[in-house]
Coordinates of C-alpha atoms in Angstrom, one line a residue:
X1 CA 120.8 126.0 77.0
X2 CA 121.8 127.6 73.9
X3 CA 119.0 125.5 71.7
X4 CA 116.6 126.5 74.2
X5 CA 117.5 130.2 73.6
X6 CA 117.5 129.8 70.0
X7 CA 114.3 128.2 69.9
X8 CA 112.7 130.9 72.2
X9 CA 114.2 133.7 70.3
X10 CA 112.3 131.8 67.2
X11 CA 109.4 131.8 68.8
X12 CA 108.8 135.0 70.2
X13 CA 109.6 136.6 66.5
X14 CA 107.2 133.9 65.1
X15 CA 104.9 134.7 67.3
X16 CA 104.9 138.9 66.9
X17 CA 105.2 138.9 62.9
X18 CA 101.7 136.3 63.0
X19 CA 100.4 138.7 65.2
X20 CA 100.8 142.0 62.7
X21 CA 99.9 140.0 59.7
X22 CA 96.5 138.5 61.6
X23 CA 95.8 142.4 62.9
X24 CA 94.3 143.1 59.7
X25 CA 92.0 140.2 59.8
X26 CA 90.6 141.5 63.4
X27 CA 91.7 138.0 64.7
X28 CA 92.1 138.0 68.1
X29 CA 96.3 137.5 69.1
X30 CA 95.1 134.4 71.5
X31 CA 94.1 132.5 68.3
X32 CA 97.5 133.1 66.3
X33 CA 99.3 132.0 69.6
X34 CA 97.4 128.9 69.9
X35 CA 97.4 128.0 66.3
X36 CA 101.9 128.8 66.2
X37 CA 101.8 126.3 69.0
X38 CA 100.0 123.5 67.1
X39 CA 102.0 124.3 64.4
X40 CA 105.0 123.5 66.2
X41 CA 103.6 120.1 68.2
X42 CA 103.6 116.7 67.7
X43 CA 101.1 117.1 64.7
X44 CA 102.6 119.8 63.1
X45 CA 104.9 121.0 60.8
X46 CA 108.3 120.4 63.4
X47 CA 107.0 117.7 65.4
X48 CA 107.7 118.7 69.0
X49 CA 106.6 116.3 71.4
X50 CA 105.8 117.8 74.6
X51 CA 103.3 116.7 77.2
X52 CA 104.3 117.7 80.5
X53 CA 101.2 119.0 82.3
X54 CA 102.7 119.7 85.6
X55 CA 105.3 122.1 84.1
X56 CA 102.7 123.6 81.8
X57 CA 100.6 124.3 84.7
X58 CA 103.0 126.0 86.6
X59 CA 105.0 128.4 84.1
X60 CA 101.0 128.9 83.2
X61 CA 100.2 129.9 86.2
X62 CA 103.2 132.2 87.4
X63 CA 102.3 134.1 83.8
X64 CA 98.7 134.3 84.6
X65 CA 99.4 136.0 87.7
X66 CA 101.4 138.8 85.8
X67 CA 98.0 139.3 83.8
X68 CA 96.0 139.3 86.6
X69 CA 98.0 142.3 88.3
X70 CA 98.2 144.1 85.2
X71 CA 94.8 143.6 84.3
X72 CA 94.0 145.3 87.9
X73 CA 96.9 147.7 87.1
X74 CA 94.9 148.6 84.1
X75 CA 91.7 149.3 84.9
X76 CA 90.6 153.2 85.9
X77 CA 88.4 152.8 89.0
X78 CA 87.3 156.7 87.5
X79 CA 85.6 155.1 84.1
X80 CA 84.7 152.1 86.2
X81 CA 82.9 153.5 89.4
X82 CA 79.6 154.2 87.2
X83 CA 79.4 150.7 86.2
X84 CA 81.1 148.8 89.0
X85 CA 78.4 147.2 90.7
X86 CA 77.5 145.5 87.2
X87 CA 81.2 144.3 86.4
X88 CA 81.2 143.0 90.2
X89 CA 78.3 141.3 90.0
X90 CA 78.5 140.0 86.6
X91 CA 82.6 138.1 87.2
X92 CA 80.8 136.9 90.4
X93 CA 77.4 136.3 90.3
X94 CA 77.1 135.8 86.3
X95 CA 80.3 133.1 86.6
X96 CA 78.2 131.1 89.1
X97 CA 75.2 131.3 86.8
X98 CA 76.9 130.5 83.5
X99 CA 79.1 127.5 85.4
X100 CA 75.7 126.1 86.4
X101 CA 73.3 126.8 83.4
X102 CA 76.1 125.4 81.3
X103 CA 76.6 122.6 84.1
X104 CA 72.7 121.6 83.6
X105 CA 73.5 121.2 79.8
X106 CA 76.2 119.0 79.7
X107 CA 74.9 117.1 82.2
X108 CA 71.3 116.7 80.4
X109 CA 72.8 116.9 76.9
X110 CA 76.2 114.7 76.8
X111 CA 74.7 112.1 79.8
X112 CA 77.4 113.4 82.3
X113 CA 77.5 113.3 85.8
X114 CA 76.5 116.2 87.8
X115 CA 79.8 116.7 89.1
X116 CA 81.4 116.1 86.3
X117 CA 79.2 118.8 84.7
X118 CA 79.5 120.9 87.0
X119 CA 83.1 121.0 86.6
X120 CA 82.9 121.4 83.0
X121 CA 81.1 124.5 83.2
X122 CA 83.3 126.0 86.2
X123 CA 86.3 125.7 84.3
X124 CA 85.2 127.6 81.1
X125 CA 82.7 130.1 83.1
X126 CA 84.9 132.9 83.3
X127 CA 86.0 135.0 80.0
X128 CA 89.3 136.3 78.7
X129 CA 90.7 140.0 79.6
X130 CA 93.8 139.8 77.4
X131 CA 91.2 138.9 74.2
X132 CA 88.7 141.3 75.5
X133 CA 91.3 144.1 75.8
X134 CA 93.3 143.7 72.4
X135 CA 89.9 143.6 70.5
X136 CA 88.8 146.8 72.2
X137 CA 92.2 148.4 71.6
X138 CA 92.9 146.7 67.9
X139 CA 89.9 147.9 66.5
X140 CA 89.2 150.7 68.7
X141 CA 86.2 149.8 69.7
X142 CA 84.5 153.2 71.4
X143 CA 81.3 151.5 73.0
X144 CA 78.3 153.3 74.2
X145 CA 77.0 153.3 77.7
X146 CA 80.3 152.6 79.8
X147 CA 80.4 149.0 77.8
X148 CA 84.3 149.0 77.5
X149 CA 84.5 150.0 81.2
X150 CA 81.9 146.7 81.8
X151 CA 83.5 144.4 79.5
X152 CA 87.0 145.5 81.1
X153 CA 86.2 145.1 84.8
X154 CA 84.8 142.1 84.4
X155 CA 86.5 139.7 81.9
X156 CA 89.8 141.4 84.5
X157 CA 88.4 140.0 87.8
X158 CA 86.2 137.2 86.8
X159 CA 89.0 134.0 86.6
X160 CA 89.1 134.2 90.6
X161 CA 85.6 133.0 90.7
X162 CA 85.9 130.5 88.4
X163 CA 88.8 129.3 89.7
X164 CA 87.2 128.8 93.5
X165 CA 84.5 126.6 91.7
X166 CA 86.5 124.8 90.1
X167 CA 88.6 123.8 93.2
X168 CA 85.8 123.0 94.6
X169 CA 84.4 120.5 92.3
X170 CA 88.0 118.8 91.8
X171 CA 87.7 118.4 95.7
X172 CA 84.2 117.2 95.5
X173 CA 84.7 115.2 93.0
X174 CA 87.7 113.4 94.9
X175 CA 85.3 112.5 97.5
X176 CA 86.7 115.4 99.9
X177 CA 84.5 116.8 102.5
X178 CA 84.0 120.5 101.5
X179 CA 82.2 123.6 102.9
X180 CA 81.2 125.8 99.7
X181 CA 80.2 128.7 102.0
X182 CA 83.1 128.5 104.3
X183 CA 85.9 127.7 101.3
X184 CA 83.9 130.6 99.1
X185 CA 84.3 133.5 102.1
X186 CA 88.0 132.5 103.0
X187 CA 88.9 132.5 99.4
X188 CA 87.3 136.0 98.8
X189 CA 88.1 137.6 102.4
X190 CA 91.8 136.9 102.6
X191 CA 92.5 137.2 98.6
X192 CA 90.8 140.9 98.8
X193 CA 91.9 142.1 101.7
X194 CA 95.6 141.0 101.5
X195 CA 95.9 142.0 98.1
X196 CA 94.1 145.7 98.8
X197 CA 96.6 145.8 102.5
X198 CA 99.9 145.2 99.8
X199 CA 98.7 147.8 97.2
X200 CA 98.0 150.5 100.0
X201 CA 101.2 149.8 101.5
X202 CA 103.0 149.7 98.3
X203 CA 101.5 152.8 97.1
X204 CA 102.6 154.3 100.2
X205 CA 106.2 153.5 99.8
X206 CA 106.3 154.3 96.2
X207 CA 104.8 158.2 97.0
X208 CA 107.2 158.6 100.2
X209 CA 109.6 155.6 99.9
X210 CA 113.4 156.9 98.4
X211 CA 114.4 154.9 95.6
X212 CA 118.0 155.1 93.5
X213 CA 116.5 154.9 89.9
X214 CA 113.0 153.8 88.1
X215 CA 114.3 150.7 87.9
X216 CA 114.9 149.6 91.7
X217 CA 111.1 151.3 92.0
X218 CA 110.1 148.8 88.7
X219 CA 111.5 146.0 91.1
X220 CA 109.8 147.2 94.0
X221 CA 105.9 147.1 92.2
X222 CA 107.6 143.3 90.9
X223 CA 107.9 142.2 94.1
X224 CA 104.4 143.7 95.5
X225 CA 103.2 141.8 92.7
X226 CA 104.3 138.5 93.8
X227 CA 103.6 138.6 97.5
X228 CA 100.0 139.8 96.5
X229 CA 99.3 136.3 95.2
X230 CA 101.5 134.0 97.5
X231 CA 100.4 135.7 100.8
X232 CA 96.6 135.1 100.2
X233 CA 97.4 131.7 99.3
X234 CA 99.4 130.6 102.1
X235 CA 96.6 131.9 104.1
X236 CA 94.2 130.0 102.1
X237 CA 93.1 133.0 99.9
X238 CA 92.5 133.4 96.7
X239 CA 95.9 134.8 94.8
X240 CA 94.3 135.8 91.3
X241 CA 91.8 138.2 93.5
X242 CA 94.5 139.6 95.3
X243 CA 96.9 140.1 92.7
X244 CA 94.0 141.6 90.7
X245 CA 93.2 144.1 93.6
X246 CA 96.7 144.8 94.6
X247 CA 97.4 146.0 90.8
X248 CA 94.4 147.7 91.0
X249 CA 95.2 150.1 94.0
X250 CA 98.5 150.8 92.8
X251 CA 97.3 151.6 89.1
X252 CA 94.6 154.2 90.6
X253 CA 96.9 155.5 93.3
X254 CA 99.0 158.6 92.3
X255 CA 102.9 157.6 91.9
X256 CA 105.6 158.8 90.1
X257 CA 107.0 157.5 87.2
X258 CA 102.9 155.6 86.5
X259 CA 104.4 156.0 82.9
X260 CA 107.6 153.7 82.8
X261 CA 105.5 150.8 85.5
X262 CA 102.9 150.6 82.5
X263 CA 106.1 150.2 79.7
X264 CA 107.5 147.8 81.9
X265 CA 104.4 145.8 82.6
X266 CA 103.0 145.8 79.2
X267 CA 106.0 143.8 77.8
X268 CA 106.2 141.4 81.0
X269 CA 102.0 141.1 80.3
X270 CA 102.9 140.4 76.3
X271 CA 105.8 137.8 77.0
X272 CA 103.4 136.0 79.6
X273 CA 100.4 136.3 77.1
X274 CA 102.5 134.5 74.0
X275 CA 104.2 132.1 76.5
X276 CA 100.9 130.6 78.2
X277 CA 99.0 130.4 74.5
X278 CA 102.1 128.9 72.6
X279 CA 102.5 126.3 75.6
X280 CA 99.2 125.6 75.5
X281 CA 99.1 124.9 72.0
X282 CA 102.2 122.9 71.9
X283 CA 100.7 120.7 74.7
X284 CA 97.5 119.8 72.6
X285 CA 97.4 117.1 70.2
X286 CA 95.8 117.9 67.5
X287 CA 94.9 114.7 66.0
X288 CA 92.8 113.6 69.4
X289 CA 90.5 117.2 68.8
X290 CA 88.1 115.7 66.5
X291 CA 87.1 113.4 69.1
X292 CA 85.6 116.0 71.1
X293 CA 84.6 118.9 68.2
X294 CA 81.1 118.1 68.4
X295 CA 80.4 118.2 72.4
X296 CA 82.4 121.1 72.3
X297 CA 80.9 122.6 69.4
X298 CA 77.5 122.3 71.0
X299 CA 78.7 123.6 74.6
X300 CA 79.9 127.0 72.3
X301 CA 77.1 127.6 71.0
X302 CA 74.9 126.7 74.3
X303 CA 77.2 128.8 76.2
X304 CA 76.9 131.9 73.5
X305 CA 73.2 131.6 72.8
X306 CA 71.8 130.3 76.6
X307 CA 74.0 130.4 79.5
X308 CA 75.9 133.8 78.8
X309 CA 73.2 135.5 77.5
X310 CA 71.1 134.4 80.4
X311 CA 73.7 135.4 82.8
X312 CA 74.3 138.5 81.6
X313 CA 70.7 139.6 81.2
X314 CA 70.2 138.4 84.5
X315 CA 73.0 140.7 86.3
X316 CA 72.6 143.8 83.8
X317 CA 68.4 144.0 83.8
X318 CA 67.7 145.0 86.9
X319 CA 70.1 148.4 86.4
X320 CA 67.5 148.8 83.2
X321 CA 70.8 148.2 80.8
X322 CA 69.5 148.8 77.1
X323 CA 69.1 145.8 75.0
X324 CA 71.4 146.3 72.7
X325 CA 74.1 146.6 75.3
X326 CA 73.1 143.1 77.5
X327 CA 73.7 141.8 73.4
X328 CA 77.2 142.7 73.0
X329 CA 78.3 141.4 76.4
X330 CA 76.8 139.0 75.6
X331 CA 78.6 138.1 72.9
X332 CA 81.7 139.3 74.2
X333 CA 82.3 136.4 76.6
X334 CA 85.2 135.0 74.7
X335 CA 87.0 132.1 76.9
X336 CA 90.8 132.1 76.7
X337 CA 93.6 130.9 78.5
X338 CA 92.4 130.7 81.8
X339 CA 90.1 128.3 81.2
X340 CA 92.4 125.8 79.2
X341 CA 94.6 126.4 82.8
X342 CA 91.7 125.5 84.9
X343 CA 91.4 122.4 82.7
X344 CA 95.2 121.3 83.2
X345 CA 94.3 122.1 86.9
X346 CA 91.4 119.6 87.2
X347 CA 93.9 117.1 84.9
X348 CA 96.4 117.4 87.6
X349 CA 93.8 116.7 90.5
X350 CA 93.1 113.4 89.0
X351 CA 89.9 114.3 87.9
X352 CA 88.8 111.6 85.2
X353 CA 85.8 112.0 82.5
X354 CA 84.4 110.3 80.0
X355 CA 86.1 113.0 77.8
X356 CA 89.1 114.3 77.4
X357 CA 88.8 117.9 79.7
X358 CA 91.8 119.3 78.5
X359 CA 91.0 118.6 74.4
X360 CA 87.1 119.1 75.2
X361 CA 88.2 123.1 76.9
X362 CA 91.0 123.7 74.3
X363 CA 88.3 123.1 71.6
X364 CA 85.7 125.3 73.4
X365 CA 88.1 128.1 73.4
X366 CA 89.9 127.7 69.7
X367 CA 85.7 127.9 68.8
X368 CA 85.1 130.4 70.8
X369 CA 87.8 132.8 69.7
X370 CA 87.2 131.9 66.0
X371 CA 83.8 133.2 66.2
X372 CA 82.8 135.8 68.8
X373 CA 86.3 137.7 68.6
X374 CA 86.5 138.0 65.0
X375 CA 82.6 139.0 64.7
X376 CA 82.7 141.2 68.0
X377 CA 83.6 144.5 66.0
X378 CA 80.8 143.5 63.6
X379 CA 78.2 143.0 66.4
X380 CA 79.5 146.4 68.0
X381 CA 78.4 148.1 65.0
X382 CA 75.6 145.8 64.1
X383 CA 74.0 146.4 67.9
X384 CA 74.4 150.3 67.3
X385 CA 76.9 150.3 70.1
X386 CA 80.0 152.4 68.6
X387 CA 80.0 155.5 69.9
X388 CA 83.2 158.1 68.8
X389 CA 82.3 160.9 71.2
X390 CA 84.3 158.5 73.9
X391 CA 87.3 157.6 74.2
X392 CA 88.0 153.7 74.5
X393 CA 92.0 154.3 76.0
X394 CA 90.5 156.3 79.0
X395 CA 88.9 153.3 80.2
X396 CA 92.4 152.4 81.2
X397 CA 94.7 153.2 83.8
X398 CA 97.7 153.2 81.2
X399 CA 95.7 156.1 79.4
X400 CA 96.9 159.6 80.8
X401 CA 94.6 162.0 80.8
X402 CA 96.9 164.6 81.7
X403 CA 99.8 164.5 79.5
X404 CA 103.4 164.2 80.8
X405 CA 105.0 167.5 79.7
X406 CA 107.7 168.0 77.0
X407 CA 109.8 170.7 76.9
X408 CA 111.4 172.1 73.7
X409 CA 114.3 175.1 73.4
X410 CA 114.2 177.6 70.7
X411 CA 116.9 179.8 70.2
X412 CA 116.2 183.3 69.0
X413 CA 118.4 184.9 66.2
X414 CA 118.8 188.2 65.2
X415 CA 116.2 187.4 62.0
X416 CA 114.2 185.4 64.3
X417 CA 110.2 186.5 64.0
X418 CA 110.0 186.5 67.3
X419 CA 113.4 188.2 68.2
X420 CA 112.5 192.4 70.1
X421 CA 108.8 191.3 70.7
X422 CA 107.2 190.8 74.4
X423 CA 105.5 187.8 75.1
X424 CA 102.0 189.4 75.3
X425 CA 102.5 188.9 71.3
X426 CA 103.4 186.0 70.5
X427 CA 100.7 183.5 69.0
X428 CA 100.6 180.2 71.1
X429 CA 98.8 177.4 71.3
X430 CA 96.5 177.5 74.6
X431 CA 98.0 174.6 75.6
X432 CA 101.7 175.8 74.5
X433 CA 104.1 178.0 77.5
X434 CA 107.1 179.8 77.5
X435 CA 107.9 178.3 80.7
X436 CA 111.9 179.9 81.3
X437 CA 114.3 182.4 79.4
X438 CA 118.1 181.5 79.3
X439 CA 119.6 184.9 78.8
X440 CA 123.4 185.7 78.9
X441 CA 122.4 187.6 82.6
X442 CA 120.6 184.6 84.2
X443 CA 117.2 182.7 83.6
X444 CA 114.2 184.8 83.5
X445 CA 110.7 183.5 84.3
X446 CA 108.5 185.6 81.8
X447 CA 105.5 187.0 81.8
X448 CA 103.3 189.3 78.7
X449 CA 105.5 192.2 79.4
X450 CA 108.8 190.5 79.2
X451 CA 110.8 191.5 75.9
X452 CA 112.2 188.4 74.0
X453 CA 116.2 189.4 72.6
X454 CA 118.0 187.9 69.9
X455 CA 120.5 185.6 71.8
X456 CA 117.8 184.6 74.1
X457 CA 117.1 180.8 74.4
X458 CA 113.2 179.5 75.1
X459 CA 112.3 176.8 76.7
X460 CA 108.9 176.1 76.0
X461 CA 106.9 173.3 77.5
X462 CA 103.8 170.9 75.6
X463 CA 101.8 168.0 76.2
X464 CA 103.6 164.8 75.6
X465 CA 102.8 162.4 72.2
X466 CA 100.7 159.4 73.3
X467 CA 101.6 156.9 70.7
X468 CA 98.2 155.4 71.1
X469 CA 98.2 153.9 67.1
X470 CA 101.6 152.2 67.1
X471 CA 103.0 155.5 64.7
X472 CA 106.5 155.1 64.1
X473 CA 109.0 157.8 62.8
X474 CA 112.1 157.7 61.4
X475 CA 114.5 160.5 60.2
X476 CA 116.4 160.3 56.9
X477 CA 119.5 162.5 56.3
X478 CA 119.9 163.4 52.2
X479 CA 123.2 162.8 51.2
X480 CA 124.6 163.6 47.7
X481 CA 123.7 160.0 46.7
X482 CA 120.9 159.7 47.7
X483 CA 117.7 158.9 45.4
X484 CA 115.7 161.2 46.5
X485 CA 118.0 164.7 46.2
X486 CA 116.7 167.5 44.1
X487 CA 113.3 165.4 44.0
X488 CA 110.2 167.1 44.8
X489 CA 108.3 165.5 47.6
X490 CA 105.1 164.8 45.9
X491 CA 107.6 162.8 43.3
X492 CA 108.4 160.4 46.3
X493 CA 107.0 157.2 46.1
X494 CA 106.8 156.7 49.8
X495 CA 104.6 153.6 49.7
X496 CA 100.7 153.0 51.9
X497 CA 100.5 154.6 55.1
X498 CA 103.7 157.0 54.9
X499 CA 104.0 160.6 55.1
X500 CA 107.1 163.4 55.0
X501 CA 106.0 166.0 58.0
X502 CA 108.7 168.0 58.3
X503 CA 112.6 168.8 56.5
X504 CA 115.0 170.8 58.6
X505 CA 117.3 172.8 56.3
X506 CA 120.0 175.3 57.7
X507 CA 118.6 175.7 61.2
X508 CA 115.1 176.1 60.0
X509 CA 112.3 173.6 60.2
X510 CA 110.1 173.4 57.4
X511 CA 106.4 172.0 56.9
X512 CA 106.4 170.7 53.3
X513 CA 104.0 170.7 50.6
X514 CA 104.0 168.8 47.3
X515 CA 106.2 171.0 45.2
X516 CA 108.9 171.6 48.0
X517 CA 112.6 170.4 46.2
X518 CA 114.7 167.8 48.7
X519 CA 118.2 169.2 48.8
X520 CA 121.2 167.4 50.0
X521 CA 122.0 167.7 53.7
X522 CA 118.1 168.0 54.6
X523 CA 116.9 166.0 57.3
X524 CA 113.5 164.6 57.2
X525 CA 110.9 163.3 59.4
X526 CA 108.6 160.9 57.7
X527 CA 105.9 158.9 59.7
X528 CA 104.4 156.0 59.1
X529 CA 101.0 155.1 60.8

């Protein structure tokens, strides 16, 4: 128990320090996960021999399910309406067509059978949100013509399709007798509509429903969560589609506390994210991947110059989508972790091919990753498609538009600037308000011809910092030994990316410039982006 702990503790720090040092490289956080996980395996640098598929499967699939919901959760049916029939039809419609264009070329290509092709291309049809989403966010990607809104929607809600083909081709392919249409309309009928009946009723309870603290409400959306994939499934539904649609109603539905769900569910969505990709990796064997490079070295380069460019111009031409745009999703099709699940999946069924499935996928998607997600932000810019009058956040739910409010007290002294003048005078921001006055007779709600007294304590409320860019602050307190006393602050060497924004001295607050003197009991505020 305790070695376990130690060696998850290990990872997870491994796993976030690769991660900030491979940001600046605009390598996708999938790759580094994968790669950590090799690195720990039976070929790597601490030999780990693990090979347990079943258990694989399943903690991979219980974190998938997490993703699924907060990739729903995540998605603002607001930026999305304009461009929702495209993402619909394209993580439907354009799965089927890639699984079967790409089916056709492994089938004519590498001398498979057509079921066995088939399967192929249904288990690496559909793309990867959690790739998709860090790329757009990393790099902040603003993309023209509702792209990010396309890209979002889809590579969200697109694994439930490829994941009814390929139960249907394991099935097939075990000689069972299978109705497509019939398996295809339960899956989709009783995943949506289960998953859309537990996110209205959850949303309901969550707006009228008492609860004791955040936290028993955090439990509440945790447990939504979970019956919105097992009910569909016991029913013979699909569970990613209604896990999807159930985060996707209670992400667009208006509930208190929207703020602390999306804290919550980012870190659950993270620790998922670095688990499935660091299993994955540890379950490959490295050594046996050169045995299937070059098939799937051909199938990446089929898949990002035929069958997903195909696909795509196929769903997005007939809404007249510019050229440039069909391009870049094009190219944006990155396959990721669901896939390599989908593989372990068909592995479990007892499917058997002439290659190995699991290796073949795992190579497609290490090739896949390498290549379109490193390049995507130069295509983006390459294809004309950036476009900084948008916003790429507000294609998310976890994006507020309208700022939580802050409040901040000032109290008024007798030398105060602002201490025997009415309100009607004071300078504010527009988005700045004197919301209440604590005054030694009661509270006071003002208005322009109230009179502000020394003694008098404001409470004045503003929009709430979005930390959007990872900006973290820290305050220093200047003590008598302290190097910097009785420096000026442009003498500071404060190293890349830092910056001292304010210094409170003797009650006041001061905005400093370069020639300002640090004195000893001065706090500061320095930031560092």
């Amino acid at each position: 128990m305790t070695n376990l702990l130690l060696f998850l503790g290990i990872i997870l720090i491994c796993c976030l320090l690769m991660q900030r040092l491979m940001e600046r490289f605009a390598i996708p956080s999938l790759l580094v996960f994968l790669i950590l996980g090799m690195a720990f395996g039976v070929d790597g640098i601490f030999r780990i021999s693990f090979n347990d598929y079943k258990a694989t499967e399943i903690i991979c699939s219980v974190c998938l399910v997490f993703i699924m919901f907060y990739g729903g959760f995540g998605t603002s049916f607001k930026a999305a309406r304009p461009v929702l029939k495209q993402s619909v039809l394209l993580a439907t419609l354009g799965v089927v067509m890639t699984a079967v264009l790409t089916g056709c070329f492994v089938h004519f290509a590498l001398k498979q059978t057509w079921l066995a092709s088939l399967l192929m291309g249904s288990v690496i049809a559909s793309t990867d949100a959690a790739s998709v989403f860090s790329i757009l966010r990393g790099r902040t990607l603003n993309l023209k013509n509702n792209t990010a809104s396309i890209l979002e929607v889809e590579s969200g809600s697109n694994d439930p399709m490829s994941y009814m083909l390929v139960i249907i081709f394991c099935q097939l392919y075990n000689g069972k007798a299978v109705s497509i249409p019939a398996m295809i309309m339960q899956q989709l009928l009783f995943g949506a509509l289960l998953g859309l009946i537990i996110g209205k009723i959850s949303a309901y309870f969550l707006k009228c429903g008492k609860f004791e603290s955040s936290e028993w409400k955090t439990i509440f959306v945790f447990a939504a969560m979970l019956l919105s994939y097992a009910v569909p499934v016991i029913v013979g539904g699909n569970g990613y589609l209604g896990a999807y649609l159930c985060g996707m109603m209670l992400g667009n539905s208006k509930i208190p506390g929207k703020r602390q769900l999306v804290h919550f569910y980012d870190t659950l969505t993270g620790i998922s994210q670095i688990m499935i990709f660091f299993l994955l990796g540890l379950l490959v064997t490295p050594s046996e991947l050169p045995a299937v490079f070059l098939p799937a070295l051909f199938i990446t380069v089929f898949m990002t110059a035929v069958s997903r460019p195909l696909s795509v111009a196929a769903v997005l031409s007939p809404f007249k989508a510019p050229k440039n745009q069909i391009l870049l999703v094009s190219w944006s099709g990155l396959r990721g972790a669901a896939s390599i699940v989908f593989a372990i999946m068909a592995v479990l069924s007892g499917v058997r091919l002439p290659y190995n499935l699991y290796n073949l996928v795992y190579c497609v998607v290490l090739l896949s990753v390498l290549f379109q997600g490193t390049l995507l932000p130069f295509m983006a810019k390459k294809l004309n498609m950036i476009d900084n009058s948008v916003d790429v956040y507000k294609t998310f739910n976890d994006y507020e538009e309208e700022n939580e409010i802050s409040f901040v007290k000032i109290f008024i002294s007798q030398t105060h600037p602002w201490a025997n003048r009415y309100m009607s005078s004071i300078a504010l921001p527009k988005e700045f308000l004197v919301s209440m006055i604590v005054r030694d007779t009661g509270k006071i709600i003002p208005n322009g011809a109230t009179k502000i007294k020394a003694g008098d304590l404001l409470v004045i409320a503003a929009p709430s910092f979005i930390n959007q860019d990872n900006i973290s602050m820290q305050e220093i307190v200047i003590d008598k030994g302290n190097p910097w006393n009785k420096k000026k602050v442009k003498d500071l060497s404060l190293g890349k990316g830092k910056l001292i924004i304010l210094i409170q001295r003797d009650g006041e607050t001061i905005i400093p410039c370069g020639d300002d003197l640090i004195k000893e009991g001065d706090k500061m505020v320095m930031v560092q982006g």
